[in-house]
Amino acid sequence: MSDTSSPFQPPPFEEPVFSSEDELEEDLEDEDDELDDDDADDDADDDEEENDDEGEDENVRVGNDVAGGAARAVLEHVARSIVDEPEAVVVEVGEGRSGVKLSLHVAPSDMGRIIGKRGRVAQAMRALVRAAAASEGTDASVDIVD
């Protein structure tokens, strides 16, 4: 056997070399100073951007900023994908005890598809909607309405 390492084995472990504690502290202080300088530059940029937006409306919502927006979108998408009449799918949003309450309305002929055998489809949709709501930091419940 030779002492050369094979291409399939990692090289032997080498002990890391540490600098003295004084050098380490100086390096950390330098990094902190650099970070503080970057933060000051960012704050100045933010102030300039705020001044540029003076004429715009401050109450403009972007994306799914509505309470339960992601949960509603997930429920509506999944329900429309399952049913035969996607145009008949309606999702109403209301406030529940612990979060958002979503009421799902579908055509009477699609109720069986939405509920599924032994309610498995409905339970799976509820789990997806809860996960979507949790990503927004809230809770959601789904009611399937006749």
Short mmCIF file of N, CA and C in Angstrom, two decimals:
data_model
loop_
_atom_site.label_atom_id
_atom_site.label_comp_id
_atom_site.label_asym_id
_atom_site.label_seq_id
_atom_site.Cartn_x
_atom_site.Cartn_y
_atom_site.Cartn_z
N MET A 1 0.83 -1.19 0.00
CA MET A 1 0.00 0.00 0.00
C MET A 1 0.87 1.25 0.00
N SER A 2 0.43 2.23 -0.73
CA SER A 2 1.19 3.47 -0.80
C SER A 2 0.56 4.51 0.13
N ASP A 3 1.30 5.55 0.43
CA ASP A 3 0.83 6.59 1.34
C ASP A 3 0.00 7.66 0.63
N THR A 4 -0.11 7.57 -0.67
CA THR A 4 -0.90 8.58 -1.38
C THR A 4 -2.37 8.32 -1.14
N SER A 5 -3.14 9.38 -1.07
CA SER A 5 -4.57 9.21 -0.83
C SER A 5 -5.26 8.91 -2.15
N SER A 6 -6.27 8.07 -2.07
CA SER A 6 -7.02 7.74 -3.27
C SER A 6 -8.01 8.85 -3.56
N PRO A 7 -8.49 8.95 -4.79
CA PRO A 7 -9.44 10.01 -5.11
C PRO A 7 -10.79 9.83 -4.43
N PHE A 8 -11.04 8.68 -3.84
CA PHE A 8 -12.33 8.41 -3.22
C PHE A 8 -12.32 8.68 -1.72
N GLN A 9 -11.18 8.97 -1.15
CA GLN A 9 -11.09 9.24 0.27
C GLN A 9 -10.76 10.71 0.48
N PRO A 10 -11.36 11.31 1.49
CA PRO A 10 -11.07 12.71 1.74
C PRO A 10 -9.64 12.87 2.26
N PRO A 11 -9.06 14.04 2.09
CA PRO A 11 -7.71 14.25 2.61
C PRO A 11 -7.72 14.18 4.13
N PRO A 12 -6.59 13.90 4.74
CA PRO A 12 -6.56 13.81 6.21
C PRO A 12 -6.93 15.15 6.84
N PHE A 13 -7.51 15.09 8.02
CA PHE A 13 -7.97 16.28 8.73
C PHE A 13 -6.77 17.06 9.23
N GLU A 14 -6.79 18.36 8.98
CA GLU A 14 -5.73 19.23 9.47
C GLU A 14 -6.31 20.13 10.55
N GLU A 15 -5.57 20.30 11.62
CA GLU A 15 -6.01 21.15 12.71
C GLU A 15 -6.08 22.60 12.24
N PRO A 16 -7.15 23.33 12.55
CA PRO A 16 -7.23 24.73 12.15
C PRO A 16 -6.24 25.58 12.96
N VAL A 17 -5.77 26.63 12.35
CA VAL A 17 -4.83 27.52 13.01
C VAL A 17 -5.61 28.74 13.48
N PHE A 18 -5.55 28.99 14.78
CA PHE A 18 -6.26 30.12 15.36
C PHE A 18 -5.28 31.24 15.65
N SER A 19 -5.75 32.46 15.40
CA SER A 19 -4.91 33.61 15.75
C SER A 19 -5.07 33.90 17.23
N SER A 20 -4.25 34.78 17.75
CA SER A 20 -4.34 35.11 19.17
C SER A 20 -5.67 35.80 19.44
N GLU A 21 -6.06 35.83 20.71
CA GLU A 21 -7.34 36.43 21.07
C GLU A 21 -7.37 37.91 20.76
N ASP A 22 -6.24 38.61 20.91
CA ASP A 22 -6.19 40.04 20.62
C ASP A 22 -6.48 40.28 19.14
N GLU A 23 -5.87 39.49 18.26
CA GLU A 23 -6.10 39.65 16.83
C GLU A 23 -7.55 39.35 16.48
N LEU A 24 -8.12 38.33 17.14
CA LEU A 24 -9.50 37.96 16.90
C LEU A 24 -10.44 39.10 17.29
N GLU A 25 -10.19 39.70 18.47
CA GLU A 25 -11.04 40.80 18.92
C GLU A 25 -10.93 42.00 17.98
N GLU A 26 -9.71 42.30 17.50
CA GLU A 26 -9.53 43.40 16.56
C GLU A 26 -10.29 43.13 15.26
N ASP A 27 -10.23 41.89 14.77
CA ASP A 27 -10.96 41.54 13.55
C ASP A 27 -12.45 41.72 13.74
N LEU A 28 -12.96 41.27 14.89
CA LEU A 28 -14.39 41.39 15.16
C LEU A 28 -14.80 42.85 15.24
N GLU A 29 -13.98 43.70 15.88
CA GLU A 29 -14.30 45.12 15.97
C GLU A 29 -14.31 45.76 14.59
N ASP A 30 -13.34 45.38 13.74
CA ASP A 30 -13.30 45.93 12.39
C ASP A 30 -14.55 45.53 11.61
N GLU A 31 -14.98 44.26 11.75
CA GLU A 31 -16.18 43.81 11.05
C GLU A 31 -17.40 44.56 11.54
N ASP A 32 -17.49 44.79 12.87
CA ASP A 32 -18.63 45.53 13.42
C ASP A 32 -18.65 46.95 12.87
N ASP A 33 -17.47 47.59 12.79
CA ASP A 33 -17.41 48.95 12.25
C ASP A 33 -17.87 48.98 10.79
N GLU A 34 -17.45 47.98 10.00
CA GLU A 34 -17.86 47.92 8.60
C GLU A 34 -19.37 47.73 8.49
N LEU A 35 -19.94 46.87 9.36
CA LEU A 35 -21.38 46.64 9.33
C LEU A 35 -22.13 47.91 9.72
N ASP A 36 -21.63 48.63 10.74
CA ASP A 36 -22.28 49.87 11.15
C ASP A 36 -22.25 50.89 10.04
N ASP A 37 -21.13 50.99 9.32
CA ASP A 37 -21.04 51.93 8.20
C ASP A 37 -22.04 51.57 7.11
N ASP A 38 -22.18 50.27 6.82
CA ASP A 38 -23.14 49.83 5.81
C ASP A 38 -24.56 50.15 6.22
N ASP A 39 -24.88 49.96 7.52
CA ASP A 39 -26.22 50.27 8.01
C ASP A 39 -26.50 51.76 7.88
N ALA A 40 -25.50 52.61 8.16
CA ALA A 40 -25.69 54.05 8.05
C ALA A 40 -25.96 54.43 6.60
N ASP A 41 -25.26 53.81 5.66
CA ASP A 41 -25.49 54.07 4.25
C ASP A 41 -26.89 53.64 3.85
N ASP A 42 -27.33 52.47 4.34
CA ASP A 42 -28.67 51.97 4.02
C ASP A 42 -29.74 52.90 4.56
N ASP A 43 -29.54 53.43 5.79
CA ASP A 43 -30.52 54.33 6.38
C ASP A 43 -30.63 55.60 5.55
N ALA A 44 -29.50 56.10 5.06
CA ALA A 44 -29.52 57.30 4.23
C ALA A 44 -30.27 57.03 2.93
N ASP A 45 -30.06 55.85 2.35
CA ASP A 45 -30.78 55.49 1.12
C ASP A 45 -32.27 55.39 1.38
N ASP A 46 -32.65 54.82 2.55
CA ASP A 46 -34.06 54.69 2.89
C ASP A 46 -34.71 56.06 3.03
N ASP A 47 -33.99 57.00 3.64
CA ASP A 47 -34.54 58.35 3.81
C ASP A 47 -34.79 58.99 2.45
N GLU A 48 -33.87 58.79 1.51
CA GLU A 48 -34.05 59.36 0.17
C GLU A 48 -35.26 58.73 -0.52
N GLU A 49 -35.44 57.41 -0.36
CA GLU A 49 -36.56 56.74 -1.00
C GLU A 49 -37.88 57.21 -0.41
N GLU A 50 -37.91 57.46 0.91
CA GLU A 50 -39.14 57.93 1.54
C GLU A 50 -39.52 59.30 0.99
N ASN A 51 -38.55 60.15 0.77
CA ASN A 51 -38.84 61.48 0.25
C ASN A 51 -39.34 61.42 -1.18
N ASP A 52 -38.92 60.42 -1.95
CA ASP A 52 -39.36 60.28 -3.33
C ASP A 52 -40.83 59.87 -3.42
N ASP A 53 -41.35 59.20 -2.39
CA ASP A 53 -42.70 58.65 -2.42
C ASP A 53 -43.74 59.58 -1.82
N GLU A 54 -43.42 60.85 -1.61
CA GLU A 54 -44.34 61.73 -0.90
C GLU A 54 -45.68 61.90 -1.58
N GLY A 55 -45.74 61.88 -2.90
CA GLY A 55 -46.98 62.10 -3.61
C GLY A 55 -47.84 60.85 -3.73
N GLU A 56 -47.33 59.70 -3.33
CA GLU A 56 -48.07 58.45 -3.51
C GLU A 56 -48.92 58.13 -2.29
N ASP A 57 -49.93 57.30 -2.49
CA ASP A 57 -50.83 56.88 -1.42
C ASP A 57 -50.11 55.89 -0.52
N GLU A 58 -50.15 56.10 0.80
CA GLU A 58 -49.46 55.23 1.74
C GLU A 58 -50.23 53.95 2.03
N ASN A 59 -51.52 53.90 1.72
CA ASN A 59 -52.34 52.75 2.05
C ASN A 59 -52.46 51.73 0.92
N VAL A 60 -51.56 51.78 -0.04
CA VAL A 60 -51.61 50.85 -1.16
C VAL A 60 -51.14 49.49 -0.67
N ARG A 61 -51.94 48.45 -0.93
CA ARG A 61 -51.58 47.09 -0.52
C ARG A 61 -50.90 46.39 -1.68
N VAL A 62 -49.90 45.60 -1.35
CA VAL A 62 -49.15 44.88 -2.36
C VAL A 62 -49.31 43.39 -2.12
N GLY A 63 -49.64 42.62 -3.17
CA GLY A 63 -49.71 41.16 -3.07
C GLY A 63 -50.87 40.70 -2.21
N ASN A 64 -50.63 39.63 -1.46
CA ASN A 64 -51.65 39.03 -0.60
C ASN A 64 -51.57 39.62 0.80
N ASP A 65 -51.69 40.92 0.91
CA ASP A 65 -51.57 41.58 2.21
C ASP A 65 -52.88 41.53 2.99
N VAL A 66 -53.94 40.99 2.40
CA VAL A 66 -55.23 40.87 3.06
C VAL A 66 -55.17 39.71 4.05
N ALA A 67 -55.85 39.84 5.18
CA ALA A 67 -55.86 38.76 6.17
C ALA A 67 -56.41 37.49 5.53
N GLY A 68 -55.63 36.41 5.58
CA GLY A 68 -56.05 35.15 5.00
C GLY A 68 -55.95 35.10 3.50
N GLY A 69 -55.22 36.01 2.89
CA GLY A 69 -55.12 36.09 1.43
C GLY A 69 -54.52 34.83 0.82
N ALA A 70 -53.43 34.34 1.39
CA ALA A 70 -52.78 33.14 0.86
C ALA A 70 -53.68 31.92 1.07
N ALA A 71 -54.30 31.83 2.24
CA ALA A 71 -55.19 30.70 2.54
C ALA A 71 -56.37 30.69 1.58
N ARG A 72 -56.94 31.86 1.31
CA ARG A 72 -58.07 31.94 0.37
C ARG A 72 -57.63 31.55 -1.03
N ALA A 73 -56.47 32.02 -1.45
CA ALA A 73 -55.98 31.70 -2.79
C ALA A 73 -55.73 30.20 -2.94
N VAL A 74 -55.16 29.58 -1.92
CA VAL A 74 -54.90 28.14 -1.97
C VAL A 74 -56.21 27.38 -2.05
N LEU A 75 -57.18 27.73 -1.19
CA LEU A 75 -58.47 27.03 -1.19
C LEU A 75 -59.17 27.18 -2.53
N GLU A 76 -59.18 28.38 -3.06
CA GLU A 76 -59.86 28.61 -4.34
C GLU A 76 -59.19 27.83 -5.47
N HIS A 77 -57.87 27.83 -5.50
CA HIS A 77 -57.15 27.11 -6.55
C HIS A 77 -57.39 25.60 -6.48
N VAL A 78 -57.28 25.04 -5.30
CA VAL A 78 -57.48 23.59 -5.14
C VAL A 78 -58.91 23.21 -5.48
N ALA A 79 -59.88 23.99 -4.99
CA ALA A 79 -61.28 23.68 -5.24
C ALA A 79 -61.59 23.76 -6.73
N ARG A 80 -61.12 24.78 -7.40
CA ARG A 80 -61.37 24.92 -8.84
C ARG A 80 -60.72 23.79 -9.63
N SER A 81 -59.60 23.28 -9.13
CA SER A 81 -58.91 22.17 -9.81
C SER A 81 -59.66 20.86 -9.68
N ILE A 82 -60.43 20.70 -8.62
CA ILE A 82 -61.11 19.43 -8.35
C ILE A 82 -62.47 19.33 -9.02
N VAL A 83 -63.23 20.40 -9.03
CA VAL A 83 -64.64 20.34 -9.44
C VAL A 83 -64.81 20.32 -10.96
N ASP A 84 -66.03 19.95 -11.37
CA ASP A 84 -66.39 19.97 -12.79
C ASP A 84 -66.82 21.35 -13.24
N GLU A 85 -67.35 22.16 -12.32
CA GLU A 85 -67.81 23.51 -12.63
C GLU A 85 -66.98 24.54 -11.86
N PRO A 86 -65.78 24.88 -12.33
CA PRO A 86 -64.92 25.80 -11.57
C PRO A 86 -65.49 27.21 -11.43
N GLU A 87 -66.33 27.62 -12.37
CA GLU A 87 -66.90 28.96 -12.27
C GLU A 87 -67.90 29.08 -11.13
N ALA A 88 -68.38 27.95 -10.61
CA ALA A 88 -69.34 27.97 -9.51
C ALA A 88 -68.67 28.03 -8.14
N VAL A 89 -67.34 27.97 -8.09
CA VAL A 89 -66.62 28.00 -6.82
C VAL A 89 -66.58 29.44 -6.29
N VAL A 90 -67.04 29.61 -5.04
CA VAL A 90 -67.02 30.90 -4.38
C VAL A 90 -66.44 30.70 -2.98
N VAL A 91 -65.47 31.54 -2.61
CA VAL A 91 -64.88 31.49 -1.28
C VAL A 91 -65.18 32.79 -0.57
N GLU A 92 -65.86 32.70 0.58
CA GLU A 92 -66.16 33.87 1.40
C GLU A 92 -65.21 33.89 2.58
N VAL A 93 -64.70 35.07 2.91
CA VAL A 93 -63.75 35.23 4.01
C VAL A 93 -64.42 35.98 5.14
N GLY A 94 -64.28 35.45 6.34
CA GLY A 94 -64.82 36.10 7.53
C GLY A 94 -63.88 35.89 8.71
N GLU A 95 -64.17 36.56 9.80
CA GLU A 95 -63.36 36.42 11.00
C GLU A 95 -63.92 35.29 11.85
N GLY A 96 -63.04 34.40 12.27
CA GLY A 96 -63.43 33.30 13.14
C GLY A 96 -62.93 33.54 14.56
N ARG A 97 -63.05 32.52 15.40
CA ARG A 97 -62.60 32.65 16.79
C ARG A 97 -61.10 32.86 16.90
N SER A 98 -60.34 32.05 16.17
CA SER A 98 -58.88 32.12 16.32
C SER A 98 -58.18 32.60 15.06
N GLY A 99 -58.92 33.04 14.07
CA GLY A 99 -58.28 33.49 12.84
C GLY A 99 -59.30 33.72 11.74
N VAL A 100 -58.95 33.31 10.54
CA VAL A 100 -59.78 33.53 9.37
C VAL A 100 -60.71 32.33 9.18
N LYS A 101 -61.97 32.62 8.84
CA LYS A 101 -62.94 31.56 8.55
C LYS A 101 -63.27 31.64 7.07
N LEU A 102 -63.00 30.56 6.34
CA LEU A 102 -63.28 30.51 4.91
C LEU A 102 -64.48 29.62 4.66
N SER A 103 -65.46 30.12 3.93
CA SER A 103 -66.63 29.34 3.57
C SER A 103 -66.56 29.03 2.09
N LEU A 104 -66.58 27.74 1.76
CA LEU A 104 -66.46 27.30 0.38
C LEU A 104 -67.83 26.91 -0.16
N HIS A 105 -68.23 27.54 -1.25
CA HIS A 105 -69.49 27.24 -1.93
C HIS A 105 -69.15 26.63 -3.28
N VAL A 106 -69.76 25.47 -3.59
CA VAL A 106 -69.57 24.82 -4.89
C VAL A 106 -70.94 24.41 -5.42
N ALA A 107 -70.98 24.02 -6.68
CA ALA A 107 -72.23 23.54 -7.27
C ALA A 107 -72.67 22.26 -6.55
N PRO A 108 -73.99 22.03 -6.42
CA PRO A 108 -74.47 20.82 -5.72
C PRO A 108 -73.93 19.53 -6.33
N SER A 109 -73.71 19.51 -7.63
CA SER A 109 -73.20 18.29 -8.26
C SER A 109 -71.72 18.04 -7.92
N ASP A 110 -71.02 19.04 -7.41
CA ASP A 110 -69.60 18.89 -7.07
C ASP A 110 -69.34 18.66 -5.59
N MET A 111 -70.39 18.60 -4.78
CA MET A 111 -70.20 18.41 -3.34
C MET A 111 -69.46 17.11 -3.03
N GLY A 112 -69.82 16.05 -3.72
CA GLY A 112 -69.17 14.77 -3.49
C GLY A 112 -67.68 14.81 -3.82
N ARG A 113 -67.31 15.52 -4.87
CA ARG A 113 -65.90 15.64 -5.25
C ARG A 113 -65.12 16.42 -4.20
N ILE A 114 -65.71 17.48 -3.68
CA ILE A 114 -65.03 18.32 -2.71
C ILE A 114 -64.87 17.60 -1.38
N ILE A 115 -65.88 16.84 -0.97
CA ILE A 115 -65.80 16.15 0.31
C ILE A 115 -64.95 14.89 0.19
N GLY A 116 -65.13 14.14 -0.87
CA GLY A 116 -64.33 12.93 -1.08
C GLY A 116 -64.82 11.77 -0.23
N LYS A 117 -64.23 10.59 -0.47
CA LYS A 117 -64.60 9.41 0.31
C LYS A 117 -64.17 9.59 1.76
N ARG A 118 -65.13 9.42 2.64
CA ARG A 118 -64.91 9.57 4.09
C ARG A 118 -64.32 10.93 4.46
N GLY A 119 -64.53 11.93 3.61
CA GLY A 119 -64.09 13.29 3.91
C GLY A 119 -62.60 13.52 3.76
N ARG A 120 -61.92 12.63 3.05
CA ARG A 120 -60.46 12.75 2.95
C ARG A 120 -60.02 13.95 2.11
N VAL A 121 -60.74 14.25 1.04
CA VAL A 121 -60.39 15.41 0.21
C VAL A 121 -60.58 16.69 1.01
N ALA A 122 -61.70 16.77 1.74
CA ALA A 122 -61.98 17.96 2.55
C ALA A 122 -60.91 18.13 3.63
N GLN A 123 -60.50 17.05 4.26
CA GLN A 123 -59.47 17.15 5.30
C GLN A 123 -58.13 17.57 4.70
N ALA A 124 -57.81 17.06 3.52
CA ALA A 124 -56.56 17.44 2.87
C ALA A 124 -56.58 18.93 2.50
N MET A 125 -57.71 19.42 2.01
CA MET A 125 -57.81 20.84 1.68
C MET A 125 -57.68 21.69 2.94
N ARG A 126 -58.30 21.26 4.03
CA ARG A 126 -58.18 22.00 5.29
C ARG A 126 -56.73 22.07 5.76
N ALA A 127 -56.01 20.97 5.61
CA ALA A 127 -54.59 20.95 6.02
C ALA A 127 -53.77 21.92 5.17
N LEU A 128 -54.02 21.94 3.85
CA LEU A 128 -53.30 22.86 2.97
C LEU A 128 -53.60 24.32 3.33
N VAL A 129 -54.85 24.60 3.59
CA VAL A 129 -55.25 25.97 3.91
C VAL A 129 -54.65 26.40 5.24
N ARG A 130 -54.64 25.51 6.23
CA ARG A 130 -54.02 25.84 7.52
C ARG A 130 -52.53 26.13 7.34
N ALA A 131 -51.86 25.35 6.49
CA ALA A 131 -50.43 25.57 6.25
C ALA A 131 -50.20 26.92 5.56
N ALA A 132 -51.04 27.26 4.61
CA ALA A 132 -50.92 28.55 3.93
C ALA A 132 -51.16 29.70 4.91
N ALA A 133 -52.13 29.54 5.79
CA ALA A 133 -52.41 30.58 6.78
C ALA A 133 -51.26 30.69 7.78
N ALA A 134 -50.68 29.56 8.15
CA ALA A 134 -49.57 29.58 9.10
C ALA A 134 -48.37 30.32 8.51
N SER A 135 -48.19 30.27 7.19
CA SER A 135 -47.09 30.99 6.56
C SER A 135 -47.27 32.50 6.71
N GLU A 136 -48.50 32.94 6.92
CA GLU A 136 -48.79 34.36 7.16
C GLU A 136 -48.90 34.68 8.64
N GLY A 137 -48.74 33.67 9.49
CA GLY A 137 -48.80 33.90 10.93
C GLY A 137 -50.20 33.92 11.49
N THR A 138 -51.14 33.30 10.84
CA THR A 138 -52.51 33.27 11.34
C THR A 138 -53.05 31.85 11.25
N ASP A 139 -54.28 31.65 11.64
CA ASP A 139 -54.93 30.35 11.57
C ASP A 139 -56.15 30.48 10.67
N ALA A 140 -56.54 29.38 10.06
CA ALA A 140 -57.70 29.41 9.17
C ALA A 140 -58.52 28.15 9.34
N SER A 141 -59.82 28.29 9.18
CA SER A 141 -60.71 27.14 9.20
C SER A 141 -61.56 27.18 7.93
N VAL A 142 -61.89 26.00 7.43
CA VAL A 142 -62.66 25.89 6.19
C VAL A 142 -63.99 25.23 6.48
N ASP A 143 -65.07 25.87 6.04
CA ASP A 143 -66.41 25.29 6.12
C ASP A 143 -66.89 25.08 4.68
N ILE A 144 -67.40 23.88 4.42
CA ILE A 144 -67.96 23.59 3.09
C ILE A 144 -69.47 23.77 3.21
N VAL A 145 -70.00 24.74 2.47
CA VAL A 145 -71.39 25.15 2.62
C VAL A 145 -72.20 24.59 1.45
N ASP A 146 -73.45 24.17 1.72
CA ASP A 146 -74.34 23.68 0.65
C ASP A 146 -74.70 24.78 -0.29
#
